[in-house]
Coordinates of C-alpha atoms and ligand atoms in Angstrom, one line a residue:
X1 CA 34.1 -3.9 -48.2
X2 CA 36.7 -4.9 -45.6
X3 CA 37.2 -1.0 -44.8
X4 CA 33.5 -0.4 -44.3
X5 CA 33.3 -3.3 -42.0
X6 CA 36.3 -2.0 -40.0
X7 CA 34.6 1.4 -39.8
X8 CA 31.3 0.0 -38.7
X9 CA 33.1 -1.9 -36.0
X10 CA 34.8 1.2 -34.8
X11 CA 31.6 3.2 -34.7
X12 CA 29.9 0.3 -32.7
X13 CA 32.8 0.2 -30.3
X14 CA 32.7 3.9 -29.8
X15 CA 29.0 3.6 -29.1
X16 CA 29.5 0.8 -26.6
X17 CA 32.3 2.5 -24.8
X18 CA 30.2 5.6 -24.5
X19 CA 27.2 3.7 -23.1
X20 CA 29.5 1.8 -20.7
X21 CA 31.5 4.7 -19.4
X22 CA 29.3 7.8 -19.4
X23 CA 28.2 7.9 -15.7
X24 CA 24.7 9.2 -15.2
X25 CA 24.2 11.7 -12.5
X26 CA 21.5 13.2 -10.4
X27 CA 21.4 16.2 -8.1
X28 CA 19.4 16.6 -5.0
X29 CA 18.7 19.4 -2.5
X30 CA 17.3 18.2 0.8
X31 CA 16.1 20.9 3.2
X32 CA 14.4 21.3 6.6
X33 CA 12.0 23.9 5.2
X34 CA 8.8 22.2 6.4
X35 CA 6.8 21.5 9.5
X36 CA 5.1 18.4 8.1
X37 CA 5.2 14.9 9.4
X38 CA 5.0 11.8 7.2
X39 CA 2.0 9.9 8.7
X40 CA 2.8 6.4 9.6
X41 CA -0.7 5.4 8.3
X42 CA 0.8 5.9 4.7
X43 CA 2.3 2.4 5.3
X44 CA -1.1 0.8 5.9
X45 CA -2.2 -2.5 4.6
X46 CA -5.5 -4.1 3.4
X47 CA -7.0 -7.5 3.9
X48 CA -10.2 -8.6 2.2
X49 CA -12.2 -11.7 2.4
X50 CA -10.7 -12.7 -1.0
X51 CA -9.0 -15.8 -2.1
X52 CA -6.4 -17.0 0.5
X53 CA -5.8 -13.6 2.0
X54 CA -7.9 -13.9 5.2
X55 CA -8.8 -17.6 5.0
X56 CA -5.5 -19.5 4.5
X57 CA -3.4 -16.4 4.9
X58 CA -4.1 -14.9 8.4
X59 CA -6.7 -17.4 9.5
X60 CA -5.8 -21.1 9.1
X61 CA -7.1 -24.5 10.0
X62 CA -6.6 -25.7 13.5
X63 CA -4.6 -28.7 12.3
X64 CA -2.0 -26.6 10.3
X65 CA 1.4 -27.1 12.0
X66 CA 2.5 -23.6 12.5
X67 CA 2.5 -21.4 15.7
X68 CA -1.0 -20.0 16.1
X69 CA -3.1 -18.0 18.6
X70 CA -6.7 -19.3 18.2
X71 CA -6.5 -19.9 14.4
X72 CA -4.4 -16.8 13.6
X73 CA -1.0 -17.6 12.1
X74 CA 1.7 -16.1 14.3
X75 CA 4.5 -16.3 11.8
X76 CA 2.5 -13.9 9.5
X77 CA 1.7 -11.6 12.6
X78 CA 5.3 -11.5 13.7
X79 CA 6.5 -10.7 10.0
X80 CA 4.0 -7.8 9.9
X81 CA 5.0 -6.6 13.4
X82 CA 8.7 -6.3 12.3
X83 CA 7.9 -3.8 9.7
X84 CA 5.4 -1.9 11.9
X85 CA 2.4 -2.1 9.9
X86 CA 0.3 0.8 11.3
X87 CA -3.2 -0.3 10.2
X88 CA -5.2 -3.0 8.5
X89 CA -8.3 -2.3 6.3
X90 CA -11.0 -5.0 6.6
X91 CA -13.3 -6.7 5.5
X92 CA -13.1 -5.3 1.8
X93 CA -13.1 -4.0 -0.8
X94 CA -16.1 -5.1 -2.8
X95 CA -16.8 -7.7 -0.1
X96 CA -17.5 -5.0 2.4
X97 CA -20.6 -3.9 0.8
X98 CA -22.2 -7.5 1.0
X99 CA -20.8 -8.2 4.5
X100 CA -23.3 -8.2 7.3
X101 CA -21.5 -8.0 10.5
X102 CA -23.9 -9.9 12.7
X103 CA -23.2 -13.0 10.8
X104 CA -19.6 -12.9 12.0
X105 CA -20.1 -12.7 15.8
X106 CA -20.9 -15.2 18.6
X107 CA -20.2 -18.9 18.7
X108 CA -18.5 -19.8 15.4
X109 CA -20.5 -23.1 14.7
X110 CA -23.7 -21.1 14.9
X111 CA -22.6 -18.4 12.4
X112 CA -24.4 -18.5 9.1
X113 CA -22.5 -19.3 5.9
X114 CA -22.6 -16.8 3.0
X115 CA -21.4 -16.9 -0.6
X116 CA -18.6 -14.5 -1.6
X117 CA -20.2 -13.4 -4.9
X118 CA -17.3 -11.0 -5.7
X119 CA -14.6 -13.4 -5.3
X120 CA -15.1 -16.9 -6.9
X121 CA -18.5 -17.6 -5.3
X122 CA -16.9 -19.5 -2.5
X123 CA -18.6 -20.2 0.7
X124 CA -17.4 -18.0 3.6
X125 CA -18.3 -19.7 7.0
X126 CA -17.9 -16.4 8.8
X127 CA -15.5 -18.0 11.2
X128 CA -13.3 -14.9 10.7
X129 CA -15.4 -12.0 12.0
X130 CA -15.4 -8.9 14.1
X131 CA -13.6 -10.2 17.2
X132 CA -11.2 -12.4 15.2
X133 CA -10.2 -9.3 13.1
X134 CA -9.7 -7.2 16.2
X135 CA -7.7 -9.9 17.9
X136 CA -5.5 -9.9 14.8
X137 CA -5.0 -6.2 14.9
X138 CA -4.1 -6.4 18.6
X139 CA -1.5 -9.1 18.0
X140 CA 0.0 -7.1 15.1
X141 CA 0.0 -4.0 17.2
X142 CA -1.9 -2.0 14.5
X143 CA -5.0 0.1 14.3
X144 CA -8.1 -1.5 12.8
X145 CA -9.7 0.3 9.7
X146 CA -13.2 -1.1 9.2
X147 CA -15.1 -0.5 5.9
X148 CA -18.9 -0.4 6.6
X149 CA -21.6 -1.6 4.3
X150 CA -23.4 1.2 2.5
X151 CA -24.2 -0.8 -0.7
X152 CA -26.5 -3.6 0.7
X153 CA -26.5 -2.7 4.4
X154 CA -28.9 -0.4 6.3
X155 CA -28.1 2.8 8.3
X156 CA -29.3 0.9 11.4
X157 CA -26.9 -2.0 10.7
X158 CA -23.8 0.3 10.4
X159 CA -24.9 2.4 13.3
X160 CA -25.3 -0.8 15.6
X161 CA -21.9 -2.2 14.5
X162 CA -20.3 1.0 15.8
X163 CA -22.3 0.8 19.0
X164 CA -21.3 -2.9 19.4
X165 CA -17.6 -2.0 18.9
X166 CA -17.3 1.3 20.8
X167 CA -20.0 1.8 23.5
X168 CA -18.7 1.6 27.0
X169 CA -22.1 1.4 28.8
X170 CA -25.4 -0.4 29.0
X171 CA -27.2 -1.1 25.7
X172 CA -28.3 -4.2 23.9
X173 CA -25.2 -4.0 21.5
X174 CA -22.7 -3.4 24.3
X175 CA -24.2 -6.3 26.2
X176 CA -23.9 -8.5 23.2
X177 CA -20.2 -7.7 22.8
X178 CA -19.7 -8.5 26.5
X179 CA -21.5 -11.8 26.1
X180 CA -19.2 -12.5 23.2
X181 CA -16.3 -12.2 25.5
X182 CA -15.2 -8.6 25.1
X183 CA -16.2 -6.4 28.1
X184 CA -14.1 -3.5 27.1
X185 CA -15.0 -1.4 24.1
X186 CA -12.7 -1.9 21.1
X187 CA -12.4 1.8 20.3
X188 CA -12.2 1.5 16.6
X189 CA -11.8 4.9 15.0
X190 CA -10.9 4.5 11.2
X191 CA -14.3 4.0 9.6
X192 CA -15.0 3.7 5.9
X193 CA -18.4 4.7 4.8
X194 CA -18.7 2.2 1.9
X195 CA -16.3 1.0 -0.6
X196 CA -16.1 2.0 -4.3
X197 CA -19.8 3.2 -4.1
X198 CA -19.2 4.2 -7.7
X199 CA -19.0 0.6 -8.8
X200 CA -19.2 -2.7 -6.8
X201 CA -20.3 -0.7 -3.8
X202 CA -23.6 0.2 -5.2
X203 CA -23.1 1.8 -8.7
X204 CA -24.0 5.2 -7.4
X205 CA -23.6 8.6 -8.8
X206 CA -21.4 11.0 -6.7
X207 CA -24.6 13.2 -5.9
X208 CA -26.5 10.1 -4.7
X209 CA -23.4 8.8 -2.8
X210 CA -22.7 12.1 -1.0
X211 CA -26.4 12.1 0.2
X212 CA -26.0 8.5 1.5
X213 CA -22.6 9.5 3.1
X214 CA -24.5 12.2 5.2
X215 CA -27.3 9.8 6.1
X216 CA -25.0 6.9 7.2
X217 CA -22.6 9.2 8.8
X218 CA -25.2 11.0 10.9
X219 CA -25.8 7.7 12.8
X220 CA -22.3 6.6 13.0
X221 CA -21.7 7.9 16.5
X222 CA -18.7 9.0 18.3
X223 CA -18.6 7.2 21.6
X224 CA -16.3 8.5 24.5
X225 CA -12.7 7.7 23.6
X226 CA -13.5 6.6 20.2
X227 CA -14.0 9.6 17.9
X228 CA -14.5 8.2 14.4
X229 CA -12.3 9.2 11.5
X230 CA -14.8 8.7 8.7
X231 CA -13.4 8.0 5.3
X232 CA -15.8 8.6 2.4
X233 CA -15.7 6.3 -0.6
X234 CA -13.8 8.3 -3.1
X235 CA -12.8 8.3 -6.8
X236 CA -11.1 5.6 -8.8
X237 CA -8.1 6.7 -10.7
X238 CA -8.8 10.0 -12.6
X239 CA -12.5 10.4 -11.9
X240 CA -12.0 14.0 -10.8
X241 CA -15.7 14.8 -10.9
X242 CA -16.3 12.4 -8.1
X243 CA -13.8 14.3 -5.9
X244 CA -15.3 17.6 -6.9
X245 CA -18.8 16.6 -5.8
X246 CA -17.6 14.9 -2.6
X247 CA -15.7 18.1 -1.6
X248 CA -18.5 20.3 -2.6
X249 CA -21.3 18.3 -0.8
X250 CA -19.3 16.9 2.2
X251 CA -16.4 19.1 2.6
X252 CA -14.7 18.8 6.0
X253 CA -17.6 16.6 7.2
X254 CA -15.2 13.7 6.6
X255 CA -11.8 12.8 8.0
X256 CA -10.6 11.4 4.7
X257 CA -11.6 10.8 1.1
X258 CA -10.4 7.5 -0.4
X259 CA -8.7 7.1 -3.8
X260 CA -8.1 3.7 -5.5
X261 CA -5.6 3.2 -8.1
X262 CA -4.0 0.0 -9.4
X263 CA -1.0 -0.3 -11.7
X264 CA -1.9 -2.6 -14.6
X265 CA 1.4 -3.6 -16.4
X266 CA -0.1 -3.5 -19.8
X267 CA -2.6 -0.9 -19.1
X268 CA -5.4 -3.3 -20.2
X269 CA -7.6 -4.9 -17.6
X270 CA -8.4 -7.8 -20.0
X271 CA -4.8 -9.0 -20.4
X272 CA -3.0 -7.4 -17.5
X273 CA 0.4 -9.1 -18.1
X274 CA 2.3 -11.7 -16.2
X275 CA 3.8 -11.2 -12.7
X276 CA 6.9 -13.1 -13.6
X277 CA 7.4 -13.3 -17.3
X278 CA 7.9 -9.9 -18.9
X279 CA 10.4 -8.1 -21.0
X280 CA 11.9 -4.6 -20.5
X281 CA 9.1 -3.1 -22.6
X282 CA 6.5 -4.3 -20.1
X283 CA 8.6 -3.3 -17.2
X284 CA 8.9 0.3 -18.6
X285 CA 5.1 0.5 -19.3
X286 CA 4.5 -0.7 -15.6
X287 CA 6.5 2.1 -14.3
X288 CA 4.9 4.6 -16.6
X289 CA 1.5 3.4 -15.4
X290 CA 2.7 3.4 -11.8
X291 CA 4.0 7.0 -11.9
X292 CA 0.6 8.1 -12.9
X293 CA 0.0 8.1 -9.2
X294 CA 2.0 11.4 -8.9
X295 CA -0.4 13.0 -11.4
X296 CA -3.6 11.6 -9.6
X297 CA -2.4 12.7 -6.1
X298 CA -1.5 16.2 -7.4
X299 CA -4.7 16.7 -9.3
X300 CA -7.2 15.2 -6.6
X301 CA -5.3 17.3 -4.1
X302 CA -5.7 20.5 -6.2
X303 CA -9.5 20.0 -6.2
X304 CA -9.4 19.3 -2.5
X305 CA -7.4 22.5 -1.9
X306 CA -10.2 24.5 -3.5
X307 CA -12.7 23.5 -0.8
X308 CA -10.3 22.7 2.0
X309 CA -7.2 25.0 1.8
X310 CA -6.3 24.2 5.3
X311 CA -5.9 20.5 4.3
X312 CA -8.1 19.1 7.1
X313 CA -9.4 16.3 4.8
X314 CA -7.0 13.5 4.1
X315 CA -6.5 11.9 0.8
X316 CA -6.6 8.1 1.7
X317 CA -5.2 5.9 -1.1
X318 CA -6.7 2.8 0.6
X319 CA -6.2 0.5 -2.4
X320 CA -3.1 0.6 -4.5
X321 CA -0.4 -1.7 -6.0
X322 CA 0.5 -3.8 -9.1
X323 CA -2.4 -6.0 -10.4
X324 CA -1.2 -8.6 -12.8
X325 CA -2.8 -11.7 -14.3
X326 CA -3.2 -14.5 -11.7
X327 CA -0.6 -17.2 -11.5
X328 CA -1.3 -20.0 -14.1
X329 CA -3.5 -22.7 -12.7
X330 CA -4.9 -20.7 -9.8
X331 CA -8.5 -19.6 -9.3
X332 CA -9.0 -16.4 -11.4
X333 CA -11.3 -15.1 -8.6
X334 CA -8.6 -15.4 -6.0
X335 CA -6.2 -12.7 -7.4
X336 CA -3.1 -14.7 -6.5
X337 CA 0.0 -13.3 -8.0
X338 CA 3.8 -13.6 -7.6
X339 CA 5.9 -10.5 -6.6
X340 CA 9.2 -9.6 -8.5
X341 CA 11.9 -6.9 -8.0
X342 CA 9.9 -4.9 -10.5
X343 CA 7.0 -4.8 -8.0
X344 CA 9.3 -3.7 -5.2
X345 CA 10.7 -0.9 -7.3
X346 CA 7.1 0.2 -8.0
X347 CA 6.2 0.0 -4.3
X348 CA 9.2 2.2 -3.4
X349 CA 8.5 4.7 -6.1
X350 CA 4.8 5.0 -5.0
X351 CA 5.9 5.5 -1.2
X352 CA 8.2 8.2 -2.4
X353 CA 5.2 9.9 -4.0
X354 CA 3.0 9.6 -0.9
X355 CA 5.7 10.7 1.5
X356 CA 6.4 13.7 -0.7
X357 CA 2.7 14.6 -0.7
X358 CA 2.4 14.1 3.0
X359 CA 0.6 17.4 3.3
X360 CA -2.6 15.8 1.9
X361 CA -1.9 12.0 1.8
X362 CA -2.2 10.9 5.5
X363 CA -3.1 7.2 4.8
X364 CA -2.6 4.5 2.2
X365 CA -3.3 0.8 2.1
X366 CA -1.4 -1.5 -0.2
X367 CA -3.6 -4.2 -1.7
X368 CA -3.6 -6.9 -0.2
X369 CA -1.0 -8.1 2.4
X370 CA -1.1 -11.9 2.1
X371 CA -1.7 -14.0 -0.9
X372 CA -3.7 -11.5 -2.8
X373 CA -2.4 -8.9 -5.5
X374 CA 0.7 -7.1 -4.5
X375 CA 1.3 -9.1 -1.2
X376 CA 3.9 -8.7 1.4
X377 CA 3.6 -12.3 2.3
X378 CA 2.9 -15.5 0.4
X379 CA 1.9 -18.7 2.1
X380 CA 1.7 -22.3 1.1
X381 CA 0.3 -24.5 3.9
X382 CA 2.8 -24.2 6.6
X383 CA 5.4 -22.5 4.5
X384 CA 5.7 -18.7 4.4
X385 CA 7.8 -16.3 2.4
X386 CA 8.5 -12.5 2.4
X387 CA 8.2 -10.9 -1.1
X388 CA 10.4 -8.3 -2.4
X389 CA 7.6 -5.6 -1.6
X390 CA 7.8 -6.7 2.1
X391 CA 11.5 -5.7 2.0
X392 CA 10.6 -2.3 0.7
X393 CA 8.2 -1.7 3.6
X394 CA 11.1 -2.8 5.9
X395 CA 13.5 -0.4 4.3
X396 CA 10.9 2.5 4.4
X397 CA 9.5 1.9 8.1
X398 CA 12.0 4.6 9.3
X399 CA 10.0 7.3 7.7
X400 CA 6.8 6.5 9.7
X401 CA 5.9 9.5 11.7
X402 CA 9.2 11.2 10.9
X403 CA 9.6 14.9 10.2
X404 CA 9.3 15.4 6.4
X405 CA 12.3 16.8 4.7
X406 CA 11.4 18.5 1.2
X407 CA 13.6 17.3 -1.7
X408 CA 14.3 19.0 -5.0
X409 CA 15.6 16.5 -7.6
X410 CA 17.2 16.8 -10.9
X411 CA 17.1 13.2 -12.3
X412 CA 18.5 11.7 -15.6
X413 CA 15.9 10.0 -17.7
X414 CA 15.4 6.2 -18.1
X415 CA 14.6 6.0 -21.8
X416 CA 13.0 3.1 -23.6
X417 CA 11.8 2.9 -27.1
X418 CA 11.9 6.7 -27.5
X419 CA 10.0 7.3 -24.3
X420 CA 11.4 8.7 -21.1
X421 CA 10.7 8.7 -17.4
X422 CA 12.7 10.0 -14.5
X423 CA 15.1 7.3 -13.4
X424 CA 15.6 8.4 -9.8
X425 CA 13.1 9.3 -7.1
X426 CA 13.6 9.8 -3.4
X427 CA 12.2 10.7 0.0
X428 CA 13.9 12.0 3.0
X429 CA 12.9 12.5 6.7
X430 CA 14.3 13.1 10.2
X431 CA 13.3 10.9 13.1
X432 CA 12.7 11.9 16.6
X433 CA 16.2 11.1 17.7
X434 CA 17.7 13.4 14.9
X435 CA 18.7 10.6 12.6
X436 CA 18.2 11.5 8.8
X437 CA 16.9 8.9 6.4
X438 CA 17.0 9.1 2.7
X439 CA 15.5 6.3 0.5
X440 CA 16.4 6.4 -3.2
X441 CA 15.1 4.4 -6.1
X442 CA 16.8 3.8 -9.4
X443 CA 14.4 2.6 -12.1
X444 CA 17.0 2.3 -14.8
X445 CA 17.8 -1.4 -15.2
X446 CA 21.1 -0.8 -17.0
X447 CA 22.9 2.2 -15.4
X448 CA 24.1 3.1 -12.0
X449 CA 23.6 6.6 -11.1
X450 CA 25.7 8.9 -9.1
X451 CA 23.5 11.1 -6.9
X452 CA 24.9 14.2 -5.2
X453 CA 22.9 15.6 -2.5
X454 CA 23.2 18.7 -0.5
X455 CA 21.5 18.8 2.8
X456 CA 20.9 22.2 4.1
X457 CA 20.7 22.9 7.8
X458 CA 21.3 19.3 8.7
X459 CA 24.3 17.9 10.7
X460 CA 25.7 14.5 10.1
X461 CA 28.9 12.6 10.0
X462 CA 28.3 8.9 9.7
X463 CA 26.4 6.9 7.0
X464 CA 25.1 3.4 7.1
X465 CA 22.9 1.9 4.3
X466 CA 20.8 -1.0 3.0
X467 CA 20.0 -1.9 -0.5
X468 CA 17.5 -4.1 -2.3
X469 CA 18.3 -5.4 -5.8
X470 CA 18.7 -8.6 -7.8
X471 CA 20.2 -9.7 -11.1
X472 CA 17.0 -9.6 -13.0
X473 CA 13.9 -7.5 -12.8
X474 CA 11.8 -10.7 -13.0
X475 CA 13.5 -12.2 -9.9
X476 CA 11.1 -13.5 -7.2
X477 CA 11.2 -15.3 -4.0
X478 CA 9.8 -18.8 -4.1
X479 CA 9.1 -21.4 -1.5
X480 CA 12.2 -23.2 -2.8
X481 CA 14.4 -20.1 -2.7
X482 CA 12.6 -17.7 -0.2
X483 CA 15.6 -15.5 0.2
X484 CA 16.7 -14.9 -3.5
X485 CA 15.8 -11.2 -3.0
X486 CA 16.8 -9.9 0.4
X487 CA 18.1 -6.6 2.0
X488 CA 21.9 -6.3 2.0
X489 CA 24.2 -3.9 3.5
X490 CA 25.1 -0.9 1.2
X491 CA 28.5 0.9 1.4
X492 CA 28.7 2.9 -1.8
X493 CA 27.7 6.2 -0.2
X494 CA 30.1 8.8 1.3
X495 CA 30.4 12.2 2.8
X496 CA 32.4 14.7 0.6
X497 CA 32.5 18.0 2.5
X498 CA 28.9 18.9 3.0
X499 CA 27.7 16.7 0.3
X500 CA 26.4 13.1 0.2
X501 CA 27.5 11.1 -2.8
X502 CA 25.7 7.9 -3.5
X503 CA 26.6 5.3 -6.3
X504 CA 23.0 4.2 -6.8
X505 CA 23.0 0.7 -8.4
X506 CA 20.8 -0.1 -11.4
X507 CA 17.3 -1.2 -10.6
X508 CA 17.7 -0.8 -6.9
X509 CA 16.3 0.8 -3.7
X510 CA 18.7 2.1 -1.1
X511 CA 17.9 3.5 2.4
X512 CA 20.7 5.5 4.1
X513 CA 20.9 6.6 7.6
X514 CA 22.8 9.7 8.3
X515 CA 23.8 10.8 11.9
Ligands
AHR1 O1 -8.6 -5.3 -4.3 C1 -9.4 -6.0 -5.0 C2 -10.7 -5.1 -5.4 O2 -10.4 -4.0 -6.1 C3 -11.4 -4.5 -4.2 O3 -12.3 -5.5 -3.6 C4 -12.2 -3.4 -4.8 O4 -12.4 -2.4 -3.9 C5 -11.4 -3.0 -6.0 O5 -12.0 -2.8 -7.0

C-alpha cells in the first residue's frame, strides 16, 4: 500500500515537472512577398442608438460635469482620437431601418420624439441627429459611415439625405443644410444600403434585397467630391447563399458587402454566458467560437472571388465582437456588458484574422464603442474607463495603412477537454518609415510560448515591445480600479542572428517594433 502510494506520487511529480518545464515553441516565417496594405478601416467602430451608447455615452446632459463641446463628451472623443479610430458607423444596426433622418435635423426642441422599438422601447428625443453625428466624427478625426434606411424608409428619403449631406449647390436639401448651420457639404462617402435586410432590416430574401439594393442605389447619387462607397447589407455568419446571390446580382455594383458575426461565449443566444464570471471551459469555447471568423472570412471571400477575381468589392465586417449576457440588474434591451482580458484576447485574435485577409477585408466595425456590447469605453456619469479591448486597439494602431507582411506560422495547440485550437496567432506589417510591427497573441492561459521568427528580406537591429496581460482571464477594469489591466513595456524579445526570439507570456498580447 505504502509502496503504491510512493509510486503514484513519483508518477504525479514526473507529470508535473514535465508540464512545468516542457517549453512550448512556435515557428514563424515573415516575408515581404506582398504588395497589399492593411486598410486602416479594419479598425473602425460602430455606434447605434442603443442603451447608453449614443445617449449617455457620446452625447450627455448639459449639466454633466465633464469637458464637452455642445453635448459631446470630450474625454471619450480624446480617448478615441488617441487610438486613431478611422471611421464610425451610425445610426445602427437595427435602429437604422426605423430611423427617419428628417426627425434629427433643425432646432432640437422642435424635433419629434420617437420610440426605439428595437432597444428597450425607450423614447429617443432625436437630439442626436445628422449634424451632431458629423460634429462627433469631425472632433474624433474619423470618417462617418452612415447606414441608410431601406427597411421602412423610401428611396426618396435616402436619396434626399445624401443630397442634404453632399450637394454643394442650389437645391431645397442643400439650402436646408445651410439653414441648419452647415454651408459646406459634409462629403460623407461610406454609405450602407440598409442593415441586416435579412432580419431586423426587413426580413427580405436575398433576391428581393438585391433588387431593392439596385433601386435605392440608383438614386444614391455621387456629388462632386463625394463619390459614395456603397455597402450592401450582407450575410449574417455562415449564410453563404446570401453572399452568392449578392455577388451574382450586384457584383461590382457595390463598394463592399457587409458581414455580421458575433462571438457568443456559450454558442447559445438564449444563455450567452457572463461577461465576468466564467471558467476555463467557457473561455475555451469563446475562443473556438471567435476563431470561426477565420472560416467565415475564408469562405465568403471564396464566393466573392468567383464573381470578382480582381477583389474590387470589399468584405466589410461591420458588426463583430463578443456578445454576452447583460450585466445583472441592467436593462436587457441596453446590451451593457463588462469587458475582460478574455475579450481583449478575442479582439486581438480577430484583428489578426482581418489583417491576414486584407486582400478582401477592407473595413470592419467593432460593436459598439461605448457602453454597448464589446466596448472600448465604459462610462458612469462623469467617470470613464478604458476597457482591455481599448488597449488592443491601442497596441494595433501601428498596423493601420501599413504594408502587409505575410506570415507562415507553426503554432502549438492549446488543448482543453480533448479539444484543440492553435495557441498563437500573429500579424506583421511595415509602416511608411520602414519600422516593422509584429503583434502576437497567446491564447494558452497556462503556458508561455517561445516564438522563433525568421524575417526574410527585412533589416532591423533594435526591438521595443508592449504587452497586455493580467493574472486572470476574468480580470476587468472597473470604476474603482480603472487601470487594473493596462499596457506595459515588454522586454522578453531578442535578436539572435537573423532571428527574432520572443518569450510570449501565457494569455497575453504583445506588439513589437523592430527597426
Ligand atoms: O449590435 C446589435 C445589433 O446586432 C444590431 O443592431 C444588429 O444589426 C445586429 O443584429
